[in-house]
Amino acid sequence: WILDRTSGANTVSVTLSWDSNSGGVGSLPDLRVARWDGAKWANHGNGGTTGNTTTGAIISNALISSFSPFTLGSTSFAANPLPIELNYFKAKKKDQHVELNWQTASEINNNFFTVERSSDAVNFEEIGIVDGAGNSNQVLDYSLLDFNPLKGSAYYRLKQTDFDGAFEYSDLVHAYFTNRHKGKFEVYPNPVTNNFLNVGLMIEDQSNYNISLYNLFGERVISKDIILEEGLNKIGLQISSSVVSGSYLLVITKEGEIVETNTIILN
């Protein structure tokens, strides 16, 4: 859940609930209210629960003053297991294809994975199915090739389905194909230090570009319109100290079409 403050400055308790569609709740005492602080999941405790493992609610054990994504957390993986513990899900260009790779640390009742693709991160289509391991307590690696990738930007997500039909999605990952320019693209230093990022970009024609920085929730935190010259361009990007540490997506566009992207880490 994403909770935002609309007015005032009061501190409040946060209550989260679950039902039969949520899955994974097995021990009420081990549940916690968790909040993403921009870099990690912060533990806001267990101030009490109602209901049972099928349907119920939990309240934070202290008043909260910062707001962002919230979720159900647990102090014990065994007591409140997710169907899979996903280490990572990645997409990368490989020759004329996109290679999707993911890794699980453990699996419970996992029937299969479905890889889905979208051009707008809203409407998705299925591009492939990979069998799961059922139950596993060891690291397993999976992969799938997208042989007919979209032109320009493409977003991918992983859908995991249990034997009983319950399912859940991974976070989105991004890949792109473009003929807008050829040559050099560098981002340094990465991780970013002193809130200053250098970008080197080789282009074939002078034109108007935009360079933007997005957080993991797709919110644009920096936007800069620039005119780039033919050849190698060196761009300096000052990042405000108010931008919190974490992972961000750097996106360069021309006339609304993505030219380059790169993931950066802000220390």
GROMACS .gro file of C-alpha atoms in nm:
model
  267
    1TRP     CA    1   0.000   0.000   0.000
    2ILE     CA    2   0.122   0.353  -0.073
    3LEU     CA    3   0.016   0.592   0.204
    4ASP     CA    4   0.064   0.965   0.147
    5ARG     CA    5   0.011   1.261   0.379
    6THR     CA    6  -0.236   1.507   0.224
    7SER     CA    7  -0.244   1.765   0.503
    8GLY     CA    8  -0.140   1.833   0.860
    9ALA     CA    9   0.162   1.703   1.050
   10ASN     CA   10   0.014   1.452   1.297
   11THR     CA   11   0.184   1.122   1.371
   12VAL     CA   12  -0.049   0.823   1.332
   13SER     CA   13  -0.075   0.450   1.375
   14VAL     CA   14  -0.091   0.243   1.057
   15THR     CA   15  -0.315  -0.063   1.026
   16LEU     CA   16  -0.273  -0.319   0.745
   17SER     CA   17  -0.509  -0.606   0.673
   18TRP     CA   18  -0.504  -0.934   0.483
   19ASP     CA   19  -0.758  -1.185   0.355
   20SER     CA   20  -0.769  -1.517   0.174
   21ASN     CA   21  -0.627  -1.359  -0.144
   22SER     CA   22  -0.315  -1.229   0.035
   23GLY     CA   23  -0.151  -1.562   0.117
   24GLY     CA   24   0.157  -1.631   0.325
   25VAL     CA   25   0.027  -1.540   0.675
   26GLY     CA   26   0.095  -1.829   0.912
   27SER     CA   27   0.198  -1.674   1.244
   28LEU     CA   28   0.039  -1.355   1.381
   29PRO     CA   29   0.307  -1.282   1.648
   30ASP     CA   30   0.580  -1.278   1.381
   31LEU     CA   31   0.399  -1.023   1.160
   32ARG     CA   32   0.527  -0.665   1.140
   33VAL     CA   33   0.422  -0.338   0.974
   34ALA     CA   34   0.702  -0.250   0.731
   35ARG     CA   35   0.769   0.079   0.547
   36TRP     CA   36   1.006   0.146   0.255
   37ASP     CA   37   1.227   0.442   0.358
   38GLY     CA   38   1.395   0.482   0.018
   39ALA     CA   39   1.678   0.240   0.087
   40LYS     CA   40   1.540  -0.046   0.298
   41TRP     CA   41   1.227  -0.182   0.466
   42ALA     CA   42   1.193  -0.020   0.810
   43ASN     CA   43   1.033  -0.225   1.088
   44HIS     CA   44   0.740  -0.044   1.257
   45GLY     CA   45   0.658  -0.333   1.483
   46ASN     CA   46   0.351  -0.527   1.586
   47GLY     CA   47   0.119  -0.330   1.812
   48GLY     CA   48  -0.145  -0.601   1.805
   49THR     CA   49  -0.336  -0.818   1.560
   50THR     CA   50  -0.699  -0.912   1.507
   51GLY     CA   51  -0.859  -1.201   1.323
   52ASN     CA   52  -0.670  -1.513   1.219
   53THR     CA   53  -0.420  -1.629   0.957
   54THR     CA   54  -0.690  -1.622   0.686
   55THR     CA   55  -0.840  -1.278   0.752
   56GLY     CA   56  -0.712  -1.018   0.996
   57ALA     CA   57  -0.526  -0.694   1.059
   58ILE     CA   58  -0.211  -0.563   1.229
   59ILE     CA   59  -0.138  -0.217   1.374
   60SER     CA   60   0.206  -0.055   1.410
   61ASN     CA   61   0.342  -0.049   1.765
   62ALA     CA   62   0.438   0.322   1.751
   63LEU     CA   63   0.316   0.640   1.586
   64ILE     CA   64   0.453   0.703   1.234
   65SER     CA   65   0.549   1.041   1.089
   66SER     CA   66   0.692   0.944   0.745
   67PHE     CA   67   0.480   0.799   0.466
   68SER     CA   68   0.565   0.587   0.161
   69PRO     CA   69   0.498   0.227   0.053
   70PHE     CA   70   0.388  -0.003   0.338
   71THR     CA   71   0.360  -0.381   0.340
   72LEU     CA   72   0.322  -0.681   0.569
   73GLY     CA   73   0.658  -0.793   0.705
   74SER     CA   74   0.768  -1.086   0.916
   75THR     CA   75   1.049  -1.164   1.158
   76SER     CA   76   1.041  -1.527   1.044
   77PHE     CA   77   1.042  -1.655   0.687
   78ALA     CA   78   0.937  -2.003   0.801
   79ALA     CA   79   0.637  -1.872   0.997
   80ASN     CA   80   0.502  -1.642   0.722
   81PRO     CA   81   0.647  -1.778   0.398
   82LEU     CA   82   0.609  -1.621   0.056
   83PRO     CA   83   0.547  -1.873  -0.225
   84ILE     CA   84   0.897  -1.790  -0.352
   85GLU     CA   85   1.192  -1.596  -0.218
   86LEU     CA   86   1.313  -1.413  -0.529
   87ASN     CA   87   1.678  -1.303  -0.522
   88TYR     CA   88   1.655  -1.102  -0.845
   89PHE     CA   89   1.477  -1.059  -1.179
   90LYS     CA   90   1.679  -0.897  -1.459
   91ALA     CA   91   1.644  -0.807  -1.827
   92LYS     CA   92   1.935  -0.736  -2.061
   93LYS     CA   93   1.989  -0.697  -2.434
   94LYS     CA   94   2.169  -0.994  -2.588
   95ASP     CA   95   2.240  -0.967  -2.962
   96GLN     CA   96   1.896  -0.904  -3.113
   97HIS     CA   97   1.706  -1.053  -2.820
   98VAL     CA   98   1.624  -0.967  -2.459
   99GLU     CA   99   1.742  -1.219  -2.202
  100LEU     CA  100   1.537  -1.250  -1.883
  101ASN     CA  101   1.710  -1.405  -1.582
  102TRP     CA  102   1.584  -1.467  -1.231
  103GLN     CA  103   1.696  -1.657  -0.924
  104THR     CA  104   1.504  -1.800  -0.628
  105ALA     CA  105   1.646  -1.875  -0.284
  106SER     CA  106   1.351  -2.099  -0.193
  107GLU     CA  107   1.014  -2.208  -0.331
  108ILE     CA  108   0.692  -2.332  -0.169
  109ASN     CA  109   0.407  -2.482  -0.376
  110ASN     CA  110   0.547  -2.310  -0.689
  111ASN     CA  111   0.384  -2.441  -1.009
  112PHE     CA  112   0.522  -2.212  -1.283
  113PHE     CA  113   0.648  -1.868  -1.380
  114THR     CA  114   0.497  -1.650  -1.654
  115VAL     CA  115   0.708  -1.374  -1.811
  116GLU     CA  116   0.495  -1.078  -1.923
  117ARG     CA  117   0.591  -0.778  -2.138
  118SER     CA  118   0.454  -0.426  -2.183
  119SER     CA  119   0.535  -0.115  -2.385
  120ASP     CA  120   0.374   0.122  -2.132
  121ALA     CA  121   0.419  -0.059  -1.795
  122VAL     CA  122   0.037  -0.083  -1.773
  123ASN     CA  123  -0.089  -0.330  -2.035
  124PHE     CA  124   0.097  -0.664  -2.037
  125GLU     CA  125   0.112  -0.966  -2.267
  126GLU     CA  126   0.245  -1.315  -2.195
  127ILE     CA  127   0.566  -1.409  -2.380
  128GLY     CA  128   0.663  -1.737  -2.210
  129ILE     CA  129   0.609  -1.989  -1.930
  130VAL     CA  130   0.878  -2.168  -1.727
  131ASP     CA  131   0.803  -2.454  -1.486
  132GLY     CA  132   0.875  -2.396  -1.118
  133ALA     CA  133   1.041  -2.641  -0.881
  134GLY     CA  134   0.738  -2.701  -0.658
  135ASN     CA  135   0.918  -2.699  -0.324
  136SER     CA  136   1.286  -2.614  -0.289
  137ASN     CA  137   1.521  -2.479  -0.022
  138GLN     CA  138   1.819  -2.426  -0.251
  139VAL     CA  139   1.920  -2.150  -0.495
  140LEU     CA  140   1.774  -2.207  -0.844
  141ASP     CA  141   1.844  -2.010  -1.163
  142TYR     CA  142   1.593  -1.953  -1.446
  143SER     CA  143   1.606  -1.780  -1.784
  144LEU     CA  144   1.393  -1.699  -2.088
  145LEU     CA  145   1.470  -1.526  -2.420
  146ASP     CA  146   1.238  -1.272  -2.579
  147PHE     CA  147   1.309  -1.344  -2.947
  148ASN     CA  148   1.087  -1.064  -3.078
  149PRO     CA  149   1.156  -0.766  -2.850
  150LEU     CA  150   0.963  -0.443  -2.884
  151LYS     CA  151   1.122  -0.146  -3.058
  152GLY     CA  152   1.218   0.117  -2.804
  153SER     CA  153   1.122   0.061  -2.440
  154ALA     CA  154   0.988  -0.264  -2.300
  155TYR     CA  155   0.892  -0.347  -1.941
  156TYR     CA  156   0.892  -0.702  -1.805
  157ARG     CA  157   0.745  -0.861  -1.496
  158LEU     CA  158   0.744  -1.211  -1.352
  159LYS     CA  159   0.417  -1.376  -1.251
  160GLN     CA  160   0.453  -1.669  -1.010
  161THR     CA  161   0.160  -1.913  -0.986
  162ASP     CA  162   0.099  -2.174  -0.714
  163PHE     CA  163  -0.052  -2.518  -0.770
  164ASP     CA  164  -0.378  -2.386  -0.620
  165GLY     CA  165  -0.392  -2.100  -0.874
  166ALA     CA  166  -0.284  -1.820  -0.641
  167PHE     CA  167  -0.028  -1.585  -0.798
  168GLU     CA  168   0.183  -1.275  -0.738
  169TYR     CA  169   0.400  -1.041  -0.944
  170SER     CA  170   0.760  -0.926  -0.924
  171ASP     CA  171   0.876  -0.568  -0.963
  172LEU     CA  172   0.915  -0.437  -1.320
  173VAL     CA  173   1.245  -0.447  -1.509
  174HIS     CA  174   1.329  -0.249  -1.824
  175ALA     CA  175   1.503  -0.312  -2.157
  176TYR     CA  176   1.519  -0.108  -2.478
  177PHE     CA  177   1.613  -0.115  -2.848
  178THR     CA  178   1.677   0.210  -3.036
  179ASN     CA  179   1.847   0.339  -3.351
  180ARG     CA  180   1.856   0.696  -3.229
  181HIS     CA  181   2.230   0.707  -3.188
  182LYS     CA  182   2.535   0.485  -3.214
  183GLY     CA  183   2.841   0.481  -2.996
  184LYS     CA  184   2.951   0.572  -2.653
  185PHE     CA  185   2.736   0.596  -2.339
  186GLU     CA  186   2.899   0.631  -1.998
  187VAL     CA  187   2.768   0.718  -1.652
  188TYR     CA  188   3.019   0.785  -1.376
  189PRO     CA  189   3.086   0.763  -1.091
  190ASN     CA  190   2.840   0.484  -1.017
  191PRO     CA  191   2.764   0.457  -0.726
  192VAL     CA  192   2.722   0.835  -0.725
  193THR     CA  193   2.931   1.031  -0.473
  194ASN     CA  194   2.893   1.396  -0.365
  195ASN     CA  195   2.552   1.411  -0.540
  196PHE     CA  196   2.711   1.477  -0.881
  197LEU     CA  197   2.679   1.252  -1.185
  198ASN     CA  198   2.871   1.271  -1.514
  199VAL     CA  199   2.715   1.141  -1.836
  200GLY     CA  200   2.904   1.085  -2.161
  201LEU     CA  201   2.692   1.036  -2.474
  202MET     CA  202   2.791   1.005  -2.841
  203ILE     CA  203   2.519   1.113  -3.087
  204GLU     CA  204   2.494   1.160  -3.463
  205ASP     CA  205   2.298   1.486  -3.486
  206GLN     CA  206   2.231   1.803  -3.289
  207SER     CA  207   1.891   1.794  -3.121
  208ASN     CA  208   1.691   1.858  -2.805
  209TYR     CA  209   1.713   1.588  -2.540
  210ASN     CA  210   1.583   1.535  -2.188
  211ILE     CA  211   1.769   1.365  -1.907
  212SER     CA  212   1.561   1.244  -1.611
  213LEU     CA  213   1.607   1.041  -1.295
  214TYR     CA  214   1.330   0.812  -1.167
  215ASN     CA  215   1.300   0.633  -0.834
  216LEU     CA  216   1.189   0.270  -0.797
  217PHE     CA  217   0.824   0.375  -0.789
  218GLY     CA  218   0.842   0.547  -1.130
  219GLU     CA  219   0.843   0.899  -0.982
  220ARG     CA  220   1.062   1.152  -1.164
  221VAL     CA  221   1.289   1.326  -0.914
  222ILE     CA  222   1.509   1.517  -1.165
  223SER     CA  223   1.435   1.646  -1.517
  224LYS     CA  224   1.672   1.850  -1.734
  225ASP     CA  225   1.620   1.962  -2.096
  226ILE     CA  226   1.945   1.989  -2.290
  227ILE     CA  227   2.069   2.053  -2.645
  228LEU     CA  228   2.331   1.799  -2.750
  229GLU     CA  229   2.579   1.848  -3.032
  230GLU     CA  230   2.692   1.595  -3.290
  231GLY     CA  231   2.974   1.386  -3.146
  232LEU     CA  232   3.068   1.319  -2.785
  233ASN     CA  233   2.872   1.520  -2.525
  234LYS     CA  234   2.968   1.543  -2.158
  235ILE     CA  235   2.681   1.629  -1.925
  236GLY     CA  236   2.698   1.712  -1.554
  237LEU     CA  237   2.393   1.638  -1.342
  238GLN     CA  238   2.367   1.789  -0.994
  239ILE     CA  239   2.146   1.579  -0.767
  240SER     CA  240   1.970   1.759  -0.484
  241SER     CA  241   2.065   1.657  -0.132
  242SER     CA  242   1.694   1.601  -0.067
  243VAL     CA  243   1.698   1.295  -0.299
  244VAL     CA  244   1.733   0.994  -0.069
  245SER     CA  245   1.993   0.721  -0.112
  246GLY     CA  246   1.897   0.417  -0.319
  247SER     CA  247   1.862   0.284  -0.675
  248TYR     CA  248   1.741   0.509  -0.958
  249LEU     CA  249   1.683   0.482  -1.332
  250LEU     CA  250   1.859   0.741  -1.549
  251VAL     CA  251   1.661   0.797  -1.873
  252ILE     CA  252   1.768   1.003  -2.176
  253THR     CA  253   1.494   1.078  -2.429
  254LYS     CA  254   1.466   1.254  -2.765
  255GLU     CA  255   1.122   1.368  -2.880
  256GLY     CA  256   0.964   1.144  -2.617
  257GLU     CA  257   1.149   0.829  -2.729
  258ILE     CA  258   1.399   0.664  -2.497
  259VAL     CA  259   1.757   0.680  -2.625
  260GLU     CA  260   1.950   0.540  -2.328
  261THR     CA  261   1.882   0.415  -1.977
  262ASN     CA  262   2.107   0.310  -1.694
  263THR     CA  263   2.055   0.211  -1.332
  264ILE     CA  264   2.254   0.420  -1.085
  265ILE     CA  265   2.312   0.391  -0.711
  266LEU     CA  266   2.303   0.707  -0.503
  267ASN     CA  267   2.505   0.682  -0.182
   0.00000   0.00000   0.00000
